[in-house]
PDB file of C-alpha atoms in Angstrom:
ATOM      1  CA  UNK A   1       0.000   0.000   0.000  1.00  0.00           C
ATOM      2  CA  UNK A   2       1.590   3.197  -1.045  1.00  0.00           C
ATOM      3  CA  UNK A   3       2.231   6.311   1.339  1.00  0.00           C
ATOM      4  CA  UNK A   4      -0.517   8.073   0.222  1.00  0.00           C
ATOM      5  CA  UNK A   5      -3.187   5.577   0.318  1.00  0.00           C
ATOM      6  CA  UNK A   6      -1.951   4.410   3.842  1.00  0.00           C
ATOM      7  CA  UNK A   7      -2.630   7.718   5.141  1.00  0.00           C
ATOM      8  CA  UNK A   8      -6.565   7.898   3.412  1.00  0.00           C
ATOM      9  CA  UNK A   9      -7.227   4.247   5.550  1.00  0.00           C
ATOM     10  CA  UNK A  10      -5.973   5.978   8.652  1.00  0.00           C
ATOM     11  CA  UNK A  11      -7.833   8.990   8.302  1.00  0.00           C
ATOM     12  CA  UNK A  12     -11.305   6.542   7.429  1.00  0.00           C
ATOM     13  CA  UNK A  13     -10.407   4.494  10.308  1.00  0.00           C
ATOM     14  CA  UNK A  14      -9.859   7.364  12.578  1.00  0.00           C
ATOM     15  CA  UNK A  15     -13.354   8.723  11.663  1.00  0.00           C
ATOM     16  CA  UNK A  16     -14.869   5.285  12.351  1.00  0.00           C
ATOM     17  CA  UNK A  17     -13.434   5.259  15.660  1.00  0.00           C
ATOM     18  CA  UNK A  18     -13.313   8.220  16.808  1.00  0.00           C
ATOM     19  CA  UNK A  19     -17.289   8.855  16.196  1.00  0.00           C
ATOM     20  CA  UNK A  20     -18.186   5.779  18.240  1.00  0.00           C
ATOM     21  CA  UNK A  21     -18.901   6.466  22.326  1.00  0.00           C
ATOM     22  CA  UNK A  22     -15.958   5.263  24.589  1.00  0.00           C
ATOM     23  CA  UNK A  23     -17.169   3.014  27.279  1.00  0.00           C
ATOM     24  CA  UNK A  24     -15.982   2.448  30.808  1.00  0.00           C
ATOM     25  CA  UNK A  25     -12.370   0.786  30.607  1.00  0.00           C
ATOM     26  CA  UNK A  26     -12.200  -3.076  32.542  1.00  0.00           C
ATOM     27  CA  UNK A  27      -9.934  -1.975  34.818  1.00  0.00           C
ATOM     28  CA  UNK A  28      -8.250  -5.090  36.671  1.00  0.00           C
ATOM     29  CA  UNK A  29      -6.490  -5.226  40.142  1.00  0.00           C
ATOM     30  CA  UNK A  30      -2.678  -4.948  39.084  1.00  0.00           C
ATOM     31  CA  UNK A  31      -3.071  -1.921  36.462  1.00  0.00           C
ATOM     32  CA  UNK A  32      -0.749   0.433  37.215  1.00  0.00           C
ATOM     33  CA  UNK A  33       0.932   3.494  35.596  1.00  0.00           C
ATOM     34  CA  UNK A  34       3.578   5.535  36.268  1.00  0.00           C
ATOM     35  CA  UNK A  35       3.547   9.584  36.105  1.00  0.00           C
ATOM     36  CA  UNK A  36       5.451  12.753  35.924  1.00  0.00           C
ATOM     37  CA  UNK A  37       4.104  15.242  38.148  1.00  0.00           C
ATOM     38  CA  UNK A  38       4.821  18.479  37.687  1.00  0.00           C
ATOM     39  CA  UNK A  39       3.229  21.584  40.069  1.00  0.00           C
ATOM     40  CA  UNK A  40       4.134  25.444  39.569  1.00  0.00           C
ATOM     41  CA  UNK A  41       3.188  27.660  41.873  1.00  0.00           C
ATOM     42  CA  UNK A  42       2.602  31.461  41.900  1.00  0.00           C
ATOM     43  CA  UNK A  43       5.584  33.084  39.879  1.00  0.00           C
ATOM     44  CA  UNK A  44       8.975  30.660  40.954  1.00  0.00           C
ATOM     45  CA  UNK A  45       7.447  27.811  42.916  1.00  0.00           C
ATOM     46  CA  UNK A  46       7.977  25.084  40.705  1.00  0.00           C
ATOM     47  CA  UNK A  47       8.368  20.814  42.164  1.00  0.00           C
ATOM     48  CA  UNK A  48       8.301  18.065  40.088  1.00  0.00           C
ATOM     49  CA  UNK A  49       8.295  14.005  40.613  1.00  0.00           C
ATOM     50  CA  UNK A  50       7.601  10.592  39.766  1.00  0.00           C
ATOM     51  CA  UNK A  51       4.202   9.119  41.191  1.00  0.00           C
ATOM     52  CA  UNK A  52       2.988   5.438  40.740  1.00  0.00           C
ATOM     53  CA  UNK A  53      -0.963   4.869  40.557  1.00  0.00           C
ATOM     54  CA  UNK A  54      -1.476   0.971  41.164  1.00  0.00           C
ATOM     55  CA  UNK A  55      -5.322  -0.623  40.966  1.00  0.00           C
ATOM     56  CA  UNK A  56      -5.668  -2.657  44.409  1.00  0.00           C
ATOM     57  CA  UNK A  57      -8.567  -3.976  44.078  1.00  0.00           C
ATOM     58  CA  UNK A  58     -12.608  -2.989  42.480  1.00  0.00           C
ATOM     59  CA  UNK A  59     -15.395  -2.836  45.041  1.00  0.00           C
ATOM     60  CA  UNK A  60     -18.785  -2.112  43.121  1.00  0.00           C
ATOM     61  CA  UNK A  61     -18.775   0.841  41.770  1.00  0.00           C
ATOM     62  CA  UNK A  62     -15.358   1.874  43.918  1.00  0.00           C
ATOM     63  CA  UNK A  63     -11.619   1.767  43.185  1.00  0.00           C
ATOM     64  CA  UNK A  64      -9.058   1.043  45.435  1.00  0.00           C
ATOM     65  CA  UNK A  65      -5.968   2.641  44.256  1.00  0.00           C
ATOM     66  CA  UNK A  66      -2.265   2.978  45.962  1.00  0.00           C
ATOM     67  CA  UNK A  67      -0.053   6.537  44.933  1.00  0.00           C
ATOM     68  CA  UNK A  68       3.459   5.956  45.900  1.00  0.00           C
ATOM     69  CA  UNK A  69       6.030   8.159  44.894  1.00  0.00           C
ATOM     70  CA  UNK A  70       8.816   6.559  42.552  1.00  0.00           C
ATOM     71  CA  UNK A  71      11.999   5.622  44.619  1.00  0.00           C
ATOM     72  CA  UNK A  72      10.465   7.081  47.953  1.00  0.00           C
ATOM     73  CA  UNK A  73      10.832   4.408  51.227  1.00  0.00           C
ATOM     74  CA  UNK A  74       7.063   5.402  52.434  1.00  0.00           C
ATOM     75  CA  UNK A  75       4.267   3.667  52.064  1.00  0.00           C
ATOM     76  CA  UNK A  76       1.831   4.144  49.745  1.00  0.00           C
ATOM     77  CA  UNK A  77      -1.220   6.016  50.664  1.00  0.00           C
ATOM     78  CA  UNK A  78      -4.464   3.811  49.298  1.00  0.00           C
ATOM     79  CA  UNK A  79      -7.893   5.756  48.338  1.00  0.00           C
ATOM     80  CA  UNK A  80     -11.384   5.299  46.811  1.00  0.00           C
ATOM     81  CA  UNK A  81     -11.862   6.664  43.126  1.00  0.00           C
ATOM     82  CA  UNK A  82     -15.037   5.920  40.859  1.00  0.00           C
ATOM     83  CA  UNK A  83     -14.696   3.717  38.141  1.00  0.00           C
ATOM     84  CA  UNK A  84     -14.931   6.798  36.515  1.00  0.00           C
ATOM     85  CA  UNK A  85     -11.956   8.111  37.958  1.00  0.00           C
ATOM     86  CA  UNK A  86     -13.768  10.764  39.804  1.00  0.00           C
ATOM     87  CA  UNK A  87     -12.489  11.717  43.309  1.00  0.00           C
ATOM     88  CA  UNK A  88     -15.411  12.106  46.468  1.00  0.00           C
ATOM     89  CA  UNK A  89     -15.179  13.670  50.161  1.00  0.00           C
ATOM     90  CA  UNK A  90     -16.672  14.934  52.837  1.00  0.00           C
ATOM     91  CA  UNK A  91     -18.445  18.181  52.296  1.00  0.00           C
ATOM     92  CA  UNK A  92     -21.053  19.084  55.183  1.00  0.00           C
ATOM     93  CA  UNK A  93     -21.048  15.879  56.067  1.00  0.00           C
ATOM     94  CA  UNK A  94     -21.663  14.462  53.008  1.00  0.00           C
ATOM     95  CA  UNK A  95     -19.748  12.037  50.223  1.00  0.00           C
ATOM     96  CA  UNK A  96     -19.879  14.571  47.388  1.00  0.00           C
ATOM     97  CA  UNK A  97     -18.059  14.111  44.255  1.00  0.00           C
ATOM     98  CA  UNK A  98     -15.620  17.190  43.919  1.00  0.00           C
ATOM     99  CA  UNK A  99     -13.787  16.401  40.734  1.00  0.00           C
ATOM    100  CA  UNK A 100     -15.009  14.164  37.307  1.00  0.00           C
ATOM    101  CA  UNK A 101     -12.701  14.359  34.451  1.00  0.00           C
ATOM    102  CA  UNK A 102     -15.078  11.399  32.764  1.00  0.00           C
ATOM    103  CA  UNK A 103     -18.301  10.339  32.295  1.00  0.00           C
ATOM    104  CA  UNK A 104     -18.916   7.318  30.388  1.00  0.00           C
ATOM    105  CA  UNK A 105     -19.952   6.890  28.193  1.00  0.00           C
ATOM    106  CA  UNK A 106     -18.028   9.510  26.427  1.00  0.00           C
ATOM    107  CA  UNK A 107     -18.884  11.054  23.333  1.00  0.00           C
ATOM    108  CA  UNK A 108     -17.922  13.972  21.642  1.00  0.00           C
ATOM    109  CA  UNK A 109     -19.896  17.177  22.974  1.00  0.00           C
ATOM    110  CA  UNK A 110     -21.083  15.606  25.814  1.00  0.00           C
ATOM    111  CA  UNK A 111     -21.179  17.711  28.967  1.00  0.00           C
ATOM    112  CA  UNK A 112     -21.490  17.857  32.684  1.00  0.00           C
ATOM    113  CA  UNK A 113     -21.161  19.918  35.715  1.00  0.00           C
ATOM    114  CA  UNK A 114     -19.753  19.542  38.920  1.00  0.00           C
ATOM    115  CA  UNK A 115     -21.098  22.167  41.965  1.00  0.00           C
ATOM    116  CA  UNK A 116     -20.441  22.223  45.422  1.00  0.00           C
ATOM    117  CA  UNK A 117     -20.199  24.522  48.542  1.00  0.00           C
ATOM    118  CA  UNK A 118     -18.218  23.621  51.635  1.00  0.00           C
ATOM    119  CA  UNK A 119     -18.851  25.051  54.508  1.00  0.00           C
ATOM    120  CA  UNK A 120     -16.091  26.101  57.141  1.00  0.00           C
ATOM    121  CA  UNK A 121     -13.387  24.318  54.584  1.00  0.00           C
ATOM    122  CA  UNK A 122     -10.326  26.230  56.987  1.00  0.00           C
ATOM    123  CA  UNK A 123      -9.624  29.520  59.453  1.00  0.00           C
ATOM    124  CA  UNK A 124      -9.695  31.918  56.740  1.00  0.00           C
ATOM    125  CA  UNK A 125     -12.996  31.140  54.557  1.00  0.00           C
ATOM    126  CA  UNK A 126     -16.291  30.979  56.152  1.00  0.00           C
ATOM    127  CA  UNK A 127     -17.650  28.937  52.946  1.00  0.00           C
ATOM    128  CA  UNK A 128     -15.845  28.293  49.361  1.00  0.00           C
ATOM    129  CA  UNK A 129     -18.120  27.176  46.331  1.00  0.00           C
ATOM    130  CA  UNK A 130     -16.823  25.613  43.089  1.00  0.00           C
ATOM    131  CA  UNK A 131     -18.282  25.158  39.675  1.00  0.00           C
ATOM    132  CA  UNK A 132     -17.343  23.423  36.465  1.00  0.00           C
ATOM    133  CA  UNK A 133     -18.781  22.083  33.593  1.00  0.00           C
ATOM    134  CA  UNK A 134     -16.808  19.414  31.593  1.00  0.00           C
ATOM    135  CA  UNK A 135     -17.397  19.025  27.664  1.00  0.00           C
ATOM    136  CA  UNK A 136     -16.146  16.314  25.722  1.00  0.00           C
ATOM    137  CA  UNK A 137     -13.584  18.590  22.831  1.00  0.00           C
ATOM    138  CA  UNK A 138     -12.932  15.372  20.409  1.00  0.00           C
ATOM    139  CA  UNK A 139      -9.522  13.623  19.354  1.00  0.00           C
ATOM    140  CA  UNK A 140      -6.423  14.707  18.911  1.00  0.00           C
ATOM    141  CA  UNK A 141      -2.892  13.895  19.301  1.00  0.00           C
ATOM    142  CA  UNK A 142      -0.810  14.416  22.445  1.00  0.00           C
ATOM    143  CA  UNK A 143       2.520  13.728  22.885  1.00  0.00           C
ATOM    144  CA  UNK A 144       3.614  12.384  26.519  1.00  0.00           C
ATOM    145  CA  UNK A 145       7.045  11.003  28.310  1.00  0.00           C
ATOM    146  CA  UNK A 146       5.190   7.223  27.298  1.00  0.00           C
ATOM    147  CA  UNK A 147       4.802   8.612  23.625  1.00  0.00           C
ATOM    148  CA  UNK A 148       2.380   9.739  21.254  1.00  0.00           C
ATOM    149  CA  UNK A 149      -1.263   8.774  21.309  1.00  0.00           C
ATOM    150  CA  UNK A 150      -4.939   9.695  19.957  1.00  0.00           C
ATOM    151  CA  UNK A 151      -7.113  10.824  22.613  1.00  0.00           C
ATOM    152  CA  UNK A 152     -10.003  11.978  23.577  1.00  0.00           C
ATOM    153  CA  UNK A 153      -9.642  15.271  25.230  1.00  0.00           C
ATOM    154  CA  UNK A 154     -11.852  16.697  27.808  1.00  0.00           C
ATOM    155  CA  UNK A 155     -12.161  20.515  28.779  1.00  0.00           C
ATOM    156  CA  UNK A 156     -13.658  22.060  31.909  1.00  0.00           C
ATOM    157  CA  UNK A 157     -14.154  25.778  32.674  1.00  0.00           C
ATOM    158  CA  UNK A 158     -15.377  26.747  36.336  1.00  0.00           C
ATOM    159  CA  UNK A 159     -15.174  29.605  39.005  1.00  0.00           C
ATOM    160  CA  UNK A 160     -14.710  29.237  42.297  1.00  0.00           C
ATOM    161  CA  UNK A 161     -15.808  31.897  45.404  1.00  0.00           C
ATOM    162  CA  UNK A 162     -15.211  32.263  48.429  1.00  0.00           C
ATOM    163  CA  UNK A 163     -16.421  34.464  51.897  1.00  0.00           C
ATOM    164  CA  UNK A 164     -13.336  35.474  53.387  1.00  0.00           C
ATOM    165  CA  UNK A 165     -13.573  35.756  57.339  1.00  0.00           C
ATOM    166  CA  UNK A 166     -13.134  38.427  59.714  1.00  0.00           C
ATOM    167  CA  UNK A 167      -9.809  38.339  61.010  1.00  0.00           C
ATOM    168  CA  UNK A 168      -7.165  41.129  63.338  1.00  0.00           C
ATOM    169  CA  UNK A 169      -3.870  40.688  62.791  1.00  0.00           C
ATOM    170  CA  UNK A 170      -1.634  42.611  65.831  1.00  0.00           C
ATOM    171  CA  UNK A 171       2.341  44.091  65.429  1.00  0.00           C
ATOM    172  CA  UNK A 172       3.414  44.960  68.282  1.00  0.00           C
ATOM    173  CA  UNK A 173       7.054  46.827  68.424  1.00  0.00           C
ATOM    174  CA  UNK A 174       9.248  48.294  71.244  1.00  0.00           C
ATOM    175  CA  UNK A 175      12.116  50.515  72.072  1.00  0.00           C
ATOM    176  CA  UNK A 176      13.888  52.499  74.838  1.00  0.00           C
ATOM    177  CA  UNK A 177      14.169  56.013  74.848  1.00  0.00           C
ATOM    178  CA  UNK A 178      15.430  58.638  77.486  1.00  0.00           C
ATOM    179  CA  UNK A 179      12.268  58.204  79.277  1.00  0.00           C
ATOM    180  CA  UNK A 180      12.220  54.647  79.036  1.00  0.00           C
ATOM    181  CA  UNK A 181      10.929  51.388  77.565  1.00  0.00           C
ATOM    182  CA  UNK A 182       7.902  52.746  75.371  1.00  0.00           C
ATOM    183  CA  UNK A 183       5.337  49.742  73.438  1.00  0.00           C
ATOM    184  CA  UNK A 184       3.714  50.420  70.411  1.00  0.00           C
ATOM    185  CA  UNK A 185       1.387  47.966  68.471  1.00  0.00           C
ATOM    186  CA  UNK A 186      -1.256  47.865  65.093  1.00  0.00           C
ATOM    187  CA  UNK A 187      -3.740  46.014  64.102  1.00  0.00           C
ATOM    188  CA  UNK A 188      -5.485  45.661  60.842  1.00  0.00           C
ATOM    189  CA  UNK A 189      -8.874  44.422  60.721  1.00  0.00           C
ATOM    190  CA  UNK A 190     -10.539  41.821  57.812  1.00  0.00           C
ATOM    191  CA  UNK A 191     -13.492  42.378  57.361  1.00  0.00           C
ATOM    192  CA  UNK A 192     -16.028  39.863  55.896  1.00  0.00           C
ATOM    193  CA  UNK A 193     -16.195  40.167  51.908  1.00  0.00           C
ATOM    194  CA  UNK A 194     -15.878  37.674  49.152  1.00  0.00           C
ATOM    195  CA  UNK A 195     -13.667  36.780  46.564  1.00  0.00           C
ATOM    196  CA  UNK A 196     -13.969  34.997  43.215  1.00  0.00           C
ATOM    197  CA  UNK A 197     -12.134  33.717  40.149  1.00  0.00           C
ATOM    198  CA  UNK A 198     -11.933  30.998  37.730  1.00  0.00           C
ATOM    199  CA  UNK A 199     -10.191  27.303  37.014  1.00  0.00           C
ATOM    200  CA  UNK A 200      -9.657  25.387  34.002  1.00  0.00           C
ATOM    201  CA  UNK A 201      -9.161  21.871  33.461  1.00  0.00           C
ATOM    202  CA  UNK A 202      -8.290  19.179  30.684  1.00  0.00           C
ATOM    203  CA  UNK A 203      -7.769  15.408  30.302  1.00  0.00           C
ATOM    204  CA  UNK A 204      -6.512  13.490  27.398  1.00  0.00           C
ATOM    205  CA  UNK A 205      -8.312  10.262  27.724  1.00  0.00           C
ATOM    206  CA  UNK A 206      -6.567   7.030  26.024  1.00  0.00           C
ATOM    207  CA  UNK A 207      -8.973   3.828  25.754  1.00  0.00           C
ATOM    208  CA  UNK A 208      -6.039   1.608  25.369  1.00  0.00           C
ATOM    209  CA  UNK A 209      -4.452   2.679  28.432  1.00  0.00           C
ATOM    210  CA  UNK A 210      -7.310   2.617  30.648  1.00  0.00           C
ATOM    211  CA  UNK A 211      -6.622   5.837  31.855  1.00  0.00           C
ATOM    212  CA  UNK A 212      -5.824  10.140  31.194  1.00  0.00           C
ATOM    213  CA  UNK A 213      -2.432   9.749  29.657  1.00  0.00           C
ATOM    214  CA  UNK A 214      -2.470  13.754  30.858  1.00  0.00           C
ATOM    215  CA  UNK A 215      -3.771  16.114  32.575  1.00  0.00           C
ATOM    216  CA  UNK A 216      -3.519  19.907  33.560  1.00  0.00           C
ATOM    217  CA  UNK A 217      -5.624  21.434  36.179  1.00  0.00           C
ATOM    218  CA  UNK A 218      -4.789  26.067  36.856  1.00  0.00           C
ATOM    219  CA  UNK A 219      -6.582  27.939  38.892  1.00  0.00           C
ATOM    220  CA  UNK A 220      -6.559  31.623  38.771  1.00  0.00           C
ATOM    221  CA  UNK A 221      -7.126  34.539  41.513  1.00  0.00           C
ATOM    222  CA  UNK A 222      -9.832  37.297  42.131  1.00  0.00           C
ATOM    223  CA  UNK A 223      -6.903  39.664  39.399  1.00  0.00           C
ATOM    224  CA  UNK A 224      -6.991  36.707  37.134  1.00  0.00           C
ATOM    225  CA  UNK A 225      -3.490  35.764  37.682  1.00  0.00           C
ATOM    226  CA  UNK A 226      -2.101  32.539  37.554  1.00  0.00           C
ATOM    227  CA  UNK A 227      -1.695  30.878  41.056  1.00  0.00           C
ATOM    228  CA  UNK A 228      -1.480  27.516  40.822  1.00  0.00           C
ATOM    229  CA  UNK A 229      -0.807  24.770  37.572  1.00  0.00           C
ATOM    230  CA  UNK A 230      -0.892  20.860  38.176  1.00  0.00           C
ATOM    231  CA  UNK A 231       0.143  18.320  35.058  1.00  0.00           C
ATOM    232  CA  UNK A 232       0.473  14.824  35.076  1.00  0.00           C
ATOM    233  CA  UNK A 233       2.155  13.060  31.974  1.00  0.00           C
ATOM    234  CA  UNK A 234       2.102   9.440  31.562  1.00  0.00           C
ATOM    235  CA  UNK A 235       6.001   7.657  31.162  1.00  0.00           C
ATOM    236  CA  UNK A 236       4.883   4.302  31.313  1.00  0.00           C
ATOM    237  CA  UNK A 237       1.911   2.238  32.022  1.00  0.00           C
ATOM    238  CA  UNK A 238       1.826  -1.615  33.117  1.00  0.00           C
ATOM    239  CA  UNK A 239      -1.675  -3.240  32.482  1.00  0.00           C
ATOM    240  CA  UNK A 240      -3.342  -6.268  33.765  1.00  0.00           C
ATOM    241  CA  UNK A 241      -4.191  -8.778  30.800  1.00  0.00           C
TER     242      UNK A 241
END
């Protein structure tokens, strides 16, 4: 089959493929895959490592899995995932679902949203509230540490808010003078108000490999600056017959 030709029963395959809906993957106890982490945050923080996500075992509708850091002599720390890799927690007392890159079956332009508010989540919010909506993009090529693949990529755009709590914050100062020890101090008061900005997400989903063979996850502040970045690139994957 000539160069040309080879490249036209790609391309038809491709379409064939690529139109149909992507199903849940079998996942098996003994899948595992290896990534590169990377996190950046604000303007110079910047980490990066090797993480190991290993399939224990499947309970239901549950996932056991085990993240160990490559090379590290501590134990890996097991949790629950859906079989849709989403991740749940306690919010208010409640298992809610905080973060769900895929919902099967998957289809390009499919969408949904995750919402929740939480609150009390620490000392200096009184409540935070996130929002996203995920849409299915289509294929496309990525190229990752493991190599190149098609995927499926997935996009999500949210906001997230937050009521800031009242707060003083004290300096107190001191020095001698020729009439003695004299004590000064300020405060500067918080005051209740809320602030807001936005987040944006994306998966590329691989059938073959059971799993996102990467992901980036940036959240912005209230000035729409950069504060945080989070990617995850697949270098090698070892899965269960």
């Amino acid at each position: 089959m000539s160069g040309r030709w080879w490249f036209v029963a790609a391309g038809l395959l491709c379409g064939t493929v690529c139109a149909q809906s992507v199903q849940a993957p079998a996942l098996k106890a003994g899948d595992s895959w290896v990534y590169v982490d990377t996190v950046e945050s604000g303007p110079q923080g910047w980490s990066r490592k090797n993480e190991i996500v290993t399939v224990e075992r499947i309970e239901g509708d549950s996932v056991l899995i085990a993240n160990k850091q490559d090379g590290s002599s501590q134990p890996a720390v097991e949790h629950l995932v859906g079989l849709d890799w989403s991740r749940s927690r306690d919010v208010n007392g409640k298992q809610l679902v905080v973060n769900r890159p895929l919902a099967f079956p998957l289809a390009q332009g499919k969408k949904w949203r995750v919402d929740y508010t939480e609150a009390n989540p620490n000392r200096q919010h009184t409540s935070e509230t996130f929002g996203s909506e995920y849409t299915v993009v289509g294929w496309e090529d990525v190229q990752v540490p493991a190599g190149a693949f098609k995927a499926l990529k997935i996009e999500a755009q949210g906001q997230w808010s937050a009521v800031v709590a009242p707060s003083i914050n004290s300096d107190s100062r001191g020095h001698v003078d020729a009439d003695g020890a004299v004590s000064l101090s300020q405060s500067q008061i918080t005051r209740p108000h809320t602030a807001s900005g936005r987040m944006y997400k994306a998966f590329w989903y691989v059938p073959e490999q059971k799993r996102f063979v990467k992901s980036v996850e940036e959240y912005y502040d209230s000035k729409g600056v950069r504060s945080s970045r989070y990617t995850e690139e697949l270098q090698s994957s070892k899965l269960a017959g």
